[in-house]
Coordinates of C-alpha atoms and ligand atoms in Angstrom, one line a residue:
M903 CA 32.8 -4.9 50.3
T904 CA 29.8 -6.5 52.2
V905 CA 26.1 -5.2 51.4
A906 CA 25.9 -3.6 54.5
D907 CA 29.0 -1.7 53.6
I908 CA 27.4 0.0 50.3
L909 CA 24.3 0.4 52.0
S910 CA 26.1 2.9 54.6
S911 CA 28.7 4.2 52.3
S912 CA 26.5 6.7 50.7
P913 CA 23.1 8.3 51.9
Y914 CA 21.3 7.3 48.2
A915 CA 22.4 4.0 48.6
H916 CA 19.3 2.4 50.2
L917 CA 17.2 4.1 47.4
V918 CA 19.3 2.9 44.4
V919 CA 19.0 -0.6 46.0
A920 CA 15.0 -0.2 46.5
I921 CA 14.4 1.4 43.3
S922 CA 16.4 -1.7 41.7
L923 CA 14.5 -4.2 43.5
I924 CA 11.3 -2.8 42.3
V925 CA 12.4 -2.8 38.4
T926 CA 13.7 -6.2 38.9
V927 CA 10.4 -7.8 40.5
Y928 CA 8.4 -5.4 37.9
A929 CA 10.3 -7.1 35.1
L930 CA 10.3 -10.1 36.3
Y931 CA 6.4 -10.3 36.8
G932 CA 6.3 -8.8 33.3
A933 CA 8.1 -11.2 32.1
V934 CA 6.0 -14.2 33.8
W935 CA 2.9 -12.5 32.7
R936 CA 3.9 -12.4 29.2
L937 CA 4.9 -15.9 28.9
Y938 CA 2.4 -17.4 31.4
L939 CA -0.5 -15.5 32.3
S940 CA -1.3 -13.3 29.5
P941 CA -4.8 -14.2 27.2
I942 CA -2.7 -15.3 24.4
S943 CA 0.2 -17.0 26.5
H944 CA -1.5 -20.5 24.7
V945 CA -0.5 -19.3 21.3
P946 CA 2.4 -20.6 19.3
G947 CA 5.5 -18.8 18.7
P948 CA 9.2 -17.7 19.8
K949 CA 9.2 -17.2 23.2
L950 CA 11.1 -14.2 22.9
A951 CA 9.0 -12.7 20.3
A952 CA 6.3 -13.1 23.4
L953 CA 8.5 -11.8 26.0
T954 CA 9.7 -8.7 24.3
W955 CA 9.6 -5.8 22.0
W956 CA 13.3 -6.3 21.0
Y957 CA 12.8 -9.6 19.1
E958 CA 10.5 -7.4 16.1
F959 CA 12.6 -4.1 16.6
Y960 CA 15.9 -6.4 15.4
Y961 CA 14.6 -7.8 12.3
D962 CA 12.5 -4.4 11.3
I963 CA 15.2 -2.0 12.4
I964 CA 18.4 -3.6 12.6
L965 CA 18.2 -5.8 10.0
G966 CA 15.5 -3.2 7.9
G967 CA 12.2 -4.5 7.2
Q968 CA 12.7 -8.0 7.8
Y969 CA 10.2 -9.1 10.0
T970 CA 7.7 -9.6 7.2
F971 CA 9.9 -12.3 6.2
K972 CA 10.7 -13.8 9.5
I973 CA 6.8 -13.7 10.4
I974 CA 6.9 -16.4 7.0
E975 CA 9.2 -18.5 8.3
L976 CA 7.8 -18.8 11.8
H977 CA 4.3 -19.7 10.4
R978 CA 6.6 -22.7 8.6
T979 CA 7.5 -23.8 12.1
Y980 CA 4.8 -22.9 14.4
G981 CA 1.5 -23.5 12.2
P982 CA -0.8 -20.7 10.6
I983 CA -1.7 -18.9 13.5
I984 CA 1.6 -17.4 15.8
R985 CA 2.5 -15.2 18.5
I986 CA 4.3 -12.4 16.7
N987 CA 5.4 -9.9 19.7
P988 CA 4.1 -9.9 23.3
Y989 CA 0.4 -8.8 22.4
E990 CA -0.1 -9.6 18.7
I991 CA -1.3 -12.7 16.7
H992 CA -0.7 -13.3 13.4
I993 CA -2.6 -15.4 11.1
G994 CA -1.2 -17.1 7.9
D995 CA -4.5 -18.6 6.6
P996 CA -5.7 -16.7 3.5
E997 CA -9.5 -18.0 4.1
F998 CA -9.3 -16.1 7.4
H999 CA -9.1 -12.8 5.7
S1000 CA -12.7 -12.3 5.3
E1001 CA -13.5 -13.2 9.4
L1002 CA -10.5 -10.4 10.3
Y1003 CA -11.6 -7.7 7.9
P1004 CA -15.4 -7.9 7.3
T1005 CA -17.4 -6.3 4.9
S1006 CA -20.3 -6.3 7.5
N1007 CA -20.6 -3.9 10.5
R1008 CA -18.8 -5.9 12.6
R1009 CA -16.5 -3.8 15.0
R1010 CA -12.7 -3.8 13.8
D1011 CA -11.2 -1.0 15.5
K1012 CA -6.9 -0.4 14.7
W1013 CA -4.0 -0.7 16.9
R1014 CA -2.0 2.3 18.3
F1015 CA 1.0 0.5 17.3
Y1016 CA 0.0 -0.3 13.7
T1017 CA -1.4 3.4 13.3
K1018 CA 1.9 5.3 14.4
Q1019 CA 3.9 4.2 11.7
F1020 CA 1.9 6.8 9.3
G1021 CA 2.8 10.0 11.4
A1022 CA -0.8 11.5 10.9
D1023 CA -2.8 10.4 13.8
E1024 CA -5.9 12.4 12.8
S1025 CA -6.4 10.7 9.2
S1026 CA -9.0 8.0 8.5
I1027 CA -6.2 5.8 8.2
C1028 CA -5.0 6.1 12.0
T1029 CA -8.3 6.5 13.5
T1030 CA -8.5 3.6 15.7
D1031 CA -11.8 3.4 17.0
H1032 CA -14.3 1.3 14.4
E1033 CA -17.5 4.1 14.7
H1034 CA -15.3 6.9 14.5
H1035 CA -13.7 5.7 11.4
K1036 CA -16.6 4.8 9.9
A1037 CA -18.1 8.8 10.5
R1038 CA -14.6 10.1 8.9
R1039 CA -14.9 7.7 5.9
A1040 CA -18.2 8.3 4.9
A1041 CA -17.2 12.0 4.5
L1042 CA -14.4 10.7 2.1
N1043 CA -16.1 8.1 0.2
P1044 CA -18.4 10.2 -2.3
F1045 CA -15.1 11.9 -3.8
F1046 CA -13.2 8.6 -4.3
S1047 CA -16.5 6.5 -5.5
L1048 CA -16.4 4.7 -9.0
Q1049 CA -19.0 7.5 -10.1
T1050 CA -16.8 10.4 -9.4
V1051 CA -13.5 8.7 -10.4
R1052 CA -15.4 7.9 -14.0
A1053 CA -16.6 11.6 -14.0
L1054 CA -13.1 13.1 -13.4
Q1055 CA -11.4 10.7 -15.6
P1056 CA -10.3 13.7 -17.9
V1057 CA -8.1 15.0 -14.9
V1058 CA -6.4 11.8 -15.1
E1059 CA -6.4 11.5 -18.8
E1060 CA -5.0 14.9 -19.0
R1061 CA -1.9 13.5 -17.2
V1062 CA -1.7 10.2 -19.2
D1063 CA -1.3 12.2 -22.3
T1064 CA 1.7 14.4 -20.9
L1065 CA 3.4 11.5 -19.5
M1066 CA 3.3 9.9 -23.1
A1067 CA 4.3 13.3 -24.3
R1068 CA 7.2 13.2 -22.2
L1069 CA 8.2 10.0 -23.2
H1070 CA 8.0 10.2 -26.6
E1071 CA 10.1 13.6 -26.4
Y1072 CA 12.6 11.7 -24.1
G1073 CA 12.8 8.6 -26.6
K1074 CA 14.1 11.8 -29.6
N1075 CA 17.1 12.2 -27.7
P1076 CA 19.2 8.9 -28.2
G1077 CA 21.7 10.3 -26.2
T1078 CA 20.0 10.6 -23.2
Q1079 CA 20.4 8.3 -19.9
P1080 CA 17.8 5.1 -19.6
L1081 CA 14.8 6.1 -17.3
D1082 CA 14.4 4.5 -14.3
M1083 CA 10.5 4.3 -14.2
M1084 CA 9.6 4.8 -10.7
Y1085 CA 10.1 8.6 -11.4
P1086 CA 8.4 9.2 -14.5
F1087 CA 5.2 7.3 -13.3
S1088 CA 5.3 8.9 -9.6
A1089 CA 5.4 12.0 -11.2
F1090 CA 2.2 11.1 -12.9
T1091 CA 0.6 9.9 -9.9
Y1092 CA 1.6 12.9 -7.8
D1093 CA 0.2 15.3 -10.2
V1094 CA -2.7 13.4 -10.8
I1095 CA -3.7 12.8 -6.8
N1096 CA -2.9 16.4 -6.4
E1097 CA -4.9 17.4 -9.3
Y1098 CA -7.6 15.1 -8.7
S1099 CA -8.1 15.8 -4.7
F1100 CA -7.2 19.6 -4.6
A1101 CA -7.3 20.9 -8.1
R1102 CA -3.5 21.9 -7.7
S1103 CA -1.1 20.2 -10.0
Y1104 CA 2.9 20.5 -9.5
H1105 CA 3.7 19.6 -12.7
L1106 CA 6.3 17.2 -11.8
L1107 CA 6.0 15.5 -15.2
E1108 CA 7.0 18.7 -17.1
K1109 CA 10.2 18.9 -15.2
P1110 CA 13.3 17.8 -16.9
D1111 CA 14.1 15.1 -14.0
F1112 CA 10.8 14.1 -13.1
G1113 CA 10.5 16.2 -9.8
K1114 CA 13.0 13.4 -8.4
E1115 CA 13.3 14.8 -5.0
V1116 CA 9.6 14.5 -4.3
T1117 CA 9.8 10.7 -5.0
D1118 CA 12.7 10.6 -3.1
S1119 CA 11.0 12.2 0.2
L1120 CA 7.8 10.4 -0.4
L1121 CA 10.2 7.2 -0.5
T1122 CA 12.0 8.6 2.8
G1123 CA 9.1 9.1 4.7
T1124 CA 8.1 5.4 4.7
F1125 CA 11.5 4.7 5.5
Y1126 CA 10.8 6.6 8.7
G1127 CA 8.2 5.0 9.7
K1128 CA 9.0 1.9 11.0
W1129 CA 11.5 3.8 13.2
I1130 CA 8.5 6.1 14.2
Q1131 CA 6.2 2.8 15.1
H1132 CA 8.9 1.6 17.4
V1133 CA 10.9 4.4 18.5
G1134 CA 7.7 6.9 18.5
I1135 CA 9.3 9.5 21.0
I1136 CA 11.7 10.7 17.5
I1137 CA 8.5 12.0 15.7
K1138 CA 7.5 13.8 18.8
L1139 CA 11.1 15.3 19.4
I1140 CA 10.9 16.7 15.6
N1141 CA 7.8 17.9 15.8
A1142 CA 8.4 19.8 18.9
L1143 CA 11.3 21.4 17.4
P1144 CA 11.0 24.3 15.4
E1145 CA 10.9 23.7 11.5
T1146 CA 14.0 25.2 10.6
I1147 CA 16.0 23.1 13.3
S1148 CA 13.9 20.0 12.8
V1149 CA 15.1 20.2 8.9
R1150 CA 18.3 20.3 9.7
V1151 CA 18.3 17.7 12.1
A1152 CA 16.4 15.2 9.7
P1153 CA 17.3 17.0 6.3
A1154 CA 15.9 14.2 4.2
L1155 CA 12.2 15.0 6.1
R1156 CA 12.7 18.3 4.4
G1157 CA 10.7 17.2 1.3
F1158 CA 7.8 15.7 4.1
F1159 CA 7.5 19.0 5.8
K1160 CA 6.7 20.8 2.7
L1161 CA 4.1 18.5 1.7
K1162 CA 2.7 18.8 5.1
N1163 CA 2.9 22.7 4.7
D1164 CA 1.7 23.1 1.2
I1165 CA -1.2 21.1 2.2
L1166 CA -2.3 23.4 5.8
H1167 CA -1.8 26.4 3.4
Q1168 CA -4.0 25.1 0.9
I1169 CA -6.7 24.6 3.2
A1170 CA -6.4 28.0 4.8
E1171 CA -6.9 29.3 1.7
I1172 CA -10.3 27.5 1.0
Q1173 CA -11.2 28.2 4.6
A1174 CA -10.7 32.0 4.0
T1175 CA -13.3 31.7 0.6
S1176 CA -15.9 30.0 3.0
N1177 CA -19.0 31.8 2.5
T1178 CA -17.9 34.2 0.1
D1179 CA -18.7 34.2 -3.8
K1180 CA -15.3 32.8 -4.2
W1181 CA -15.9 29.5 -2.6
E1182 CA -15.2 27.0 -5.5
L1183 CA -14.6 29.6 -8.4
D1184 CA -11.0 30.1 -8.2
V1185 CA -10.2 26.1 -8.5
S1186 CA -10.8 24.1 -11.9
H1187 CA -13.3 21.5 -9.9
P1188 CA -14.4 21.1 -6.3
T1189 CA -11.5 19.7 -4.1
L1190 CA -11.4 17.3 -1.4
F1191 CA -11.2 19.9 1.0
H1192 CA -14.2 21.7 -0.5
E1193 CA -16.2 18.4 0.1
L1194 CA -14.9 17.9 3.7
L1195 CA -15.5 21.6 4.8
S1196 CA -18.9 21.4 3.5
S1197 CA -19.7 17.8 5.1
K1198 CA -23.2 17.5 6.9
I1199 CA -21.8 14.3 8.3
L1200 CA -18.5 15.8 9.9
P1201 CA -19.3 18.0 13.1
P1202 CA -17.0 21.3 13.4
A1203 CA -14.5 19.6 15.5
E1204 CA -13.5 17.2 12.4
K1205 CA -13.1 20.3 10.0
T1206 CA -10.2 21.7 11.6
A1207 CA -7.0 22.7 9.9
Q1208 CA -4.8 20.0 11.3
R1209 CA -6.9 17.2 11.1
L1210 CA -7.6 18.0 7.4
S1211 CA -4.1 18.4 6.9
H1212 CA -3.4 14.9 8.2
E1213 CA -5.9 13.5 5.9
G1214 CA -4.5 15.2 2.8
Q1215 CA -1.1 14.0 3.9
I1216 CA -2.2 10.4 3.9
I1217 CA -4.2 10.9 0.5
V1218 CA -1.0 11.9 -1.6
Q1219 CA 1.4 9.5 0.2
G1220 CA -1.1 6.5 -0.1
G1221 CA -2.0 8.0 -4.1
T1222 CA 1.3 8.1 -5.2
L1223 CA 4.3 5.1 -4.8
T1224 CA 2.0 2.4 -4.4
T1225 CA 0.4 3.0 -8.1
S1226 CA 3.6 4.0 -9.4
W1227 CA 5.4 1.0 -8.2
A1228 CA 2.8 -1.5 -10.0
L1229 CA 3.2 1.0 -13.4
T1230 CA 7.1 0.7 -13.2
L1231 CA 6.5 -3.5 -12.3
A1232 CA 4.1 -3.5 -15.2
T1233 CA 6.8 -2.0 -17.7
F1234 CA 9.5 -4.4 -16.3
H1235 CA 7.4 -7.7 -16.5
L1236 CA 5.8 -7.3 -19.7
L1237 CA 9.3 -6.4 -21.6
D1238 CA 10.6 -9.2 -19.5
R1239 CA 8.1 -11.8 -20.9
P1240 CA 8.1 -10.8 -24.4
I1241 CA 4.8 -13.1 -25.3
T1242 CA 2.8 -11.7 -22.4
L1243 CA 3.5 -8.0 -24.4
R1244 CA 2.8 -9.5 -27.6
L1245 CA -0.8 -10.7 -26.3
L1246 CA -1.6 -7.5 -24.7
R1247 CA -0.6 -5.6 -27.5
D1248 CA -2.9 -7.8 -30.1
E1249 CA -5.7 -7.1 -27.9
L1250 CA -5.0 -3.5 -27.4
I1251 CA -4.3 -2.8 -31.4
A1252 CA -7.7 -5.2 -32.0
K1253 CA -9.9 -3.3 -29.6
I1254 CA -8.6 0.2 -30.0
P1255 CA -8.3 0.9 -33.7
D1256 CA -7.7 4.6 -33.2
S1257 CA -5.0 5.3 -30.7
N1258 CA -5.8 8.5 -30.4
A1259 CA -9.5 8.1 -29.2
P1260 CA -10.7 8.6 -25.5
M1261 CA -10.5 5.2 -24.0
P1262 CA -13.5 5.2 -21.0
V1263 CA -12.1 2.9 -17.9
A1264 CA -15.4 1.1 -18.0
E1265 CA -14.5 -0.1 -21.5
L1266 CA -11.1 -0.9 -21.0
Q1267 CA -11.9 -3.1 -17.8
Q1268 CA -13.9 -5.4 -20.1
F1269 CA -10.7 -6.4 -22.2
P1270 CA -9.5 -9.9 -21.0
Y1271 CA -6.0 -9.9 -21.2
L1272 CA -5.6 -6.3 -20.2
N1273 CA -7.8 -7.3 -16.8
A1274 CA -5.2 -10.1 -16.2
V1275 CA -2.1 -7.9 -16.8
V1276 CA -3.5 -5.6 -14.5
K1277 CA -4.3 -8.4 -11.9
E1278 CA -0.5 -9.9 -12.3
V1279 CA 0.6 -6.8 -12.0
L1280 CA -0.7 -6.0 -8.6
R1281 CA -0.3 -9.2 -7.5
H1282 CA 3.6 -8.5 -7.9
A1283 CA 3.4 -4.8 -6.8
I1284 CA 2.0 -6.2 -3.4
G1285 CA 0.7 -2.4 -2.5
T1286 CA 1.6 -2.5 1.4
S1287 CA 3.7 -5.1 2.1
G1288 CA 3.5 -4.8 6.1
R1289 CA 0.7 -6.4 7.8
L1290 CA -2.2 -4.9 8.6
T1291 CA -3.6 -5.0 12.4
R1292 CA -7.4 -5.2 13.7
V1293 CA -8.6 -5.0 17.1
C1294 CA -12.0 -7.0 17.4
P1295 CA -13.3 -5.1 20.6
D1296 CA -16.6 -7.1 21.2
E1297 CA -16.2 -10.8 19.9
T1298 CA -14.0 -13.3 20.7
L1299 CA -12.5 -14.7 17.0
T1300 CA -12.2 -18.4 16.7
Y1301 CA -9.5 -20.0 14.4
T1302 CA -9.5 -23.4 13.2
N1303 CA -6.3 -25.0 12.1
P1304 CA -7.7 -27.0 8.7
D1305 CA -4.8 -29.6 9.2
T1306 CA -5.2 -30.6 12.5
D1307 CA -8.6 -29.3 13.4
I1308 CA -7.6 -27.7 16.6
T1309 CA -9.5 -24.2 17.4
T1310 CA -8.0 -21.4 18.6
A1311 CA -9.9 -18.5 20.9
I1312 CA -8.8 -15.2 20.6
P1313 CA -10.1 -13.0 23.2
P1314 CA -11.7 -9.4 22.7
G1315 CA -9.0 -7.0 22.6
V1316 CA -6.1 -8.8 21.2
P1317 CA -4.8 -7.2 18.2
V1318 CA -4.3 -9.7 14.9
S1319 CA -2.9 -9.2 11.8
M1320 CA -2.8 -11.1 8.3
T1321 CA 0.0 -10.0 5.4
T1322 CA -1.0 -9.9 1.9
Y1323 CA 2.7 -10.5 0.8
K1324 CA 2.4 -14.0 2.4
T1325 CA -0.8 -15.1 0.6
I1326 CA -0.1 -13.6 -2.9
T1327 CA 3.3 -15.5 -2.8
D1328 CA 1.9 -18.5 -1.8
P1329 CA 2.7 -21.3 -4.4
D1330 CA -0.1 -23.5 -3.5
L1331 CA -2.4 -20.7 -4.6
F1332 CA -0.2 -19.1 -7.4
P1333 CA 2.0 -21.8 -8.3
H1334 CA 5.7 -19.9 -9.6
P1335 CA 4.3 -16.8 -7.5
H1336 CA 7.5 -15.0 -8.5
E1337 CA 7.0 -15.2 -11.9
F1338 CA 4.9 -13.0 -14.0
R1339 CA 2.0 -15.0 -15.6
P1340 CA -1.0 -13.1 -16.6
E1341 CA -2.5 -16.2 -17.9
R1342 CA -3.0 -17.3 -14.2
W1343 CA -5.9 -15.0 -14.2
L1344 CA -7.5 -16.5 -17.5
A1345 CA -9.9 -19.2 -17.7
P1346 CA -8.3 -21.9 -19.9
G1347 CA -9.7 -21.9 -23.3
T1348 CA -10.9 -18.8 -25.4
Q1349 CA -13.2 -16.4 -24.1
E1350 CA -16.2 -17.1 -25.9
E1351 CA -15.6 -20.8 -24.9
Q1352 CA -15.4 -19.3 -21.5
E1353 CA -18.4 -17.4 -21.5
Q1354 CA -20.2 -20.3 -22.8
E1355 CA -18.9 -22.5 -20.1
D1356 CA -20.0 -20.0 -17.3
H1357 CA -23.2 -20.0 -18.8
E1358 CA -23.3 -23.9 -18.5
Q1359 CA -22.1 -23.8 -15.1
E1360 CA -24.7 -21.2 -14.0
Q1361 CA -27.3 -23.6 -14.8
E1362 CA -25.8 -26.6 -13.3
Q1363 CA -24.0 -25.2 -10.2
E1364 CA -25.4 -23.8 -7.0
P1365 CA -24.9 -20.1 -7.6
E1366 CA -22.7 -20.0 -4.3
Q1367 CA -19.9 -22.1 -6.4
E1368 CA -17.0 -20.0 -7.3
S1369 CA -15.1 -20.8 -10.3
E1370 CA -11.2 -20.8 -10.1
Q1371 CA -10.6 -17.5 -11.1
Q1372 CA -13.2 -16.3 -8.8
R1373 CA -11.2 -18.3 -5.9
L1374 CA -7.6 -16.5 -7.2
E1375 CA -9.3 -12.9 -7.1
R1376 CA -10.9 -13.4 -3.7
F1377 CA -7.0 -13.7 -2.5
L1378 CA -5.8 -11.1 -4.2
T1379 CA -6.2 -8.8 -1.4
I1380 CA -3.8 -6.1 -2.3
F1381 CA -6.6 -3.3 -1.3
G1382 CA -7.0 -4.3 2.2
G1383 CA -10.8 -5.5 3.0
G1384 CA -13.7 -5.0 5.0
S1385 CA -14.7 -1.0 6.5
R1386 CA -10.9 -0.1 5.9
I1387 CA -10.4 -1.2 2.5
C1388 CA -8.7 1.2 0.5
L1389 CA -10.3 4.6 -0.5
G1390 CA -8.3 4.8 -3.7
M1391 CA -9.1 2.0 -5.2
P1392 CA -11.4 3.0 -8.1
L1393 CA -8.7 5.9 -8.9
A1394 CA -5.3 3.4 -8.7
M1395 CA -7.1 0.8 -11.0
A1396 CA -8.4 3.9 -13.3
E1397 CA -4.4 5.1 -13.5
L1398 CA -3.3 1.4 -14.2
F1399 CA -5.5 0.7 -16.9
I1400 CA -5.4 4.0 -18.7
V1401 CA -2.0 4.3 -18.8
I1402 CA -0.8 0.2 -19.7
A1403 CA -3.7 0.7 -22.5
K1404 CA -2.3 3.9 -23.8
M1405 CA 1.5 3.5 -23.3
W1406 CA 1.4 0.0 -24.7
R1407 CA -1.2 0.7 -28.0
V1408 CA 1.8 2.8 -29.4
W1409 CA 4.7 1.7 -27.9
G1410 CA 6.5 -1.8 -28.7
A1411 CA 9.2 -3.8 -28.0
P1412 CA 12.4 -4.3 -30.1
D1413 CA 10.9 -7.7 -31.9
D1414 CA 7.2 -6.5 -31.9
Q1415 CA 6.8 -3.6 -34.1
R1416 CA 3.3 -2.6 -35.1
K1417 CA 2.0 -0.1 -37.9
G1418 CA 1.5 3.2 -36.2
D1419 CA 3.7 2.4 -33.3
V1420 CA 5.7 5.9 -32.2
G1421 CA 8.6 3.9 -30.8
V1422 CA 10.5 1.0 -29.1
V1423 CA 11.2 0.6 -25.1
R1424 CA 14.2 -1.7 -24.0
V1425 CA 14.9 -2.8 -21.0
Y1426 CA 18.2 -1.4 -19.7
E1427 CA 20.4 -3.3 -17.2
T1428 CA 17.5 -4.6 -15.0
T1429 CA 16.7 -8.1 -13.9
T1430 CA 14.0 -9.8 -12.0
R1431 CA 15.8 -9.2 -8.8
D1432 CA 15.4 -5.2 -9.5
A1433 CA 11.8 -6.0 -9.3
M1434 CA 11.6 -8.2 -6.3
M1435 CA 10.7 -6.9 -2.5
V1436 CA 13.8 -7.5 -0.3
A1437 CA 12.4 -5.3 2.6
D1438 CA 9.2 -4.4 3.9
W1439 CA 9.0 -0.2 4.7
F1440 CA 5.0 -1.1 5.0
V1441 CA 5.6 -0.4 0.9
P1442 CA 7.7 -2.9 -0.7
M1443 CA 11.4 -2.1 -1.0
P1444 CA 14.1 -3.6 -3.7
A1445 CA 17.4 -4.6 -3.0
R1446 CA 19.4 -1.5 -1.8
E1447 CA 21.7 -1.8 -4.6
S1448 CA 19.4 -1.9 -7.1
E1449 CA 19.8 1.1 -9.6
G1450 CA 15.7 0.8 -10.2
I1451 CA 13.9 -0.6 -13.4
R1452 CA 15.8 1.2 -16.1
V1453 CA 14.6 1.3 -19.7
T1454 CA 15.5 3.1 -22.8
F1455 CA 13.0 4.8 -25.1
E1456 CA 13.7 5.6 -29.0
S1457 CA 10.7 7.5 -30.6
K1458 CA 10.5 7.1 -34.4
Ligands
LIG1305 C1 -2.1 0.0 -6.5 C2 -2.5 1.4 -5.5 C3 -2.7 1.0 -4.4 C4 -2.6 -0.2 -3.3 C5 -2.2 -1.3 -3.6 C6 -3.4 0.5 -2.1 C7 -3.2 0.0 -1.0 C8 -4.2 0.2 0.2 C9 -4.0 -0.8 1.6 C10 -3.7 -2.4 1.7 C11 -5.0 0.2 2.6 C12 -5.4 -0.6 3.9 C13 -4.5 -0.1 5.0 C14 -5.2 -0.5 6.3 O1 -5.8 -1.4 6.3 O2 -4.8 -0.2 7.4 C15 -5.0 1.3 2.3 C16 -5.8 2.7 2.3 C17 -5.8 3.6 2.0 N1 -5.4 4.0 0.8 FE1 -4.7 2.7 -0.6 N2 -3.7 1.3 -2.3 C18 -3.9 2.2 -3.5 C19 -3.7 3.1 -4.2 C20 -4.2 4.2 -3.2 C21 -4.6 5.7 -3.9 C22 -4.0 6.5 -5.5 C23 -4.9 6.3 -3.0 C24 -5.4 7.7 -3.2 C25 -6.6 8.2 -2.6 C26 -5.0 5.5 -1.7 C27 -5.8 6.2 -0.5 C28 -5.9 5.5 0.8 C29 -6.5 5.7 2.2 C30 -6.8 7.3 2.1 C31 -6.5 5.0 2.5 C32 -6.8 4.5 4.4 C33 -8.4 4.3 4.1 C34 -8.8 4.1 5.6 O3 -8.6 3.6 6.5 O4 -10.4 4.4 5.6 N3 -4.4 4.8 -2.0 N4 -4.4 1.3 0.8

């Protein structure tokens, strides 16, 4: 059959051929543009990644959260600056962090492809425009400032005491199953963020299974993130369906919908008391929504229930799994490397003679070994394992490769990202990166010697010279950086310091029993493999077959 035969065989044949031609020419032009004409065509990287999104899709969706690892491998092949998809550049040099995420007011927008994954378009974390984000963030900041967190420490402490009581009760029953620590710690962080922000506690800590379903649904939500990012239509379709149908289509999202609805419901309740004498009176302390609804910074359009619910949703999601994973890893690593637990307990017992006395965070943060443990725990926990992408709309960034002295210009408007996981596992910065070594954060010598040394150095050195420890801290970019730095950092730090101090002040390991201990904690069939990230679902995920970080408690 000739082309002429085909064209004359159907009245639509001409149309089909014309459309095919247009699509082919368009695809060819797109390919040529991406490979040779794009403003970032000069940046090294695999041609396939520059040509098509399917490259990233393959690693993240088909192989499951693997692109972060692939990016690190690509850096080894192509150098510190690479192109990782048709539009985005990735930088693997930790020194570039302060340039990409500056603390000054240089504009840093976000990229829609990055923000899509959170499924809460009107929240601060998803706000692409720099100035718009600044306004939204300014309204949130006072509620999560260091001062507010310290003032609301009793809210955190009440939940820590409940957590401790639950663990003690658990340990009284020798026949009970080992505990996957992610559940009690997630119950704790979930209760805290809800009580702290919305004066509402779900009391997951009091539930027999520590509210496992809630933690599982939050984990499922993170799994959907990459799908939403790559196949955005999914969330649109699910949202367009009536909820009764959407929970059937995606039953794993049931918990997520409940979270959204609860938040919307609470906002409506608070809005209803506005301008009445019930405003603030029906809760134990002002809530985030009281703060936002009465904000003088935000215009009315920013105070809609829909927008505030997006803000609330991110705060609950962001405030739960990140910190609970860090606490879970702290439990494992301290028990897995007994010398670290022994040194920590020496310090806690010496500095906190009465284990029932209040432990103000500001004081705990002065304990050198506890500080080192928290930093090392954060480094292992990674926080957000995915790359953080920014767009500089009005400046040309330049990156100079320190090995070759070659400078690459990054035109305005190009999405650029860095990955904290790469930095904190870099053996040149953190030797034996997968080992738990709090001592890397301590200066050599005793604390007193070090203080003396620091003092002498201060006298001798130019003020801008940084010590090795300060340099390492600069690379501990777990909370992000610049104007978009984690909102909940002071709260997360308070939770980590208080829980680790309170727990290990009174619980010992089998070979480390002290006077006044309430019991013994043992690792149960858990190895370092269970504590390692093997997939990046924006938060780090351990191996699928892992049964979690499991321990047993034996109360005295
Ligand atoms: C160890 C615990 C935590 C880690 C490692 C962590 C990490 C991060 C990181 C890396 C970002 C920046 C994301 C970006 O650049 O797009 C971020 C943002 C954020 N975090 Fe956290 N986070 C933690 C705990 C918390 C807690 C307890 C809260 C509760 C309030 C929270 C709420 C948020 C919010 C609302 C944002 C968005 C801020 C904005 O865009 O202005 N996080 N977090």
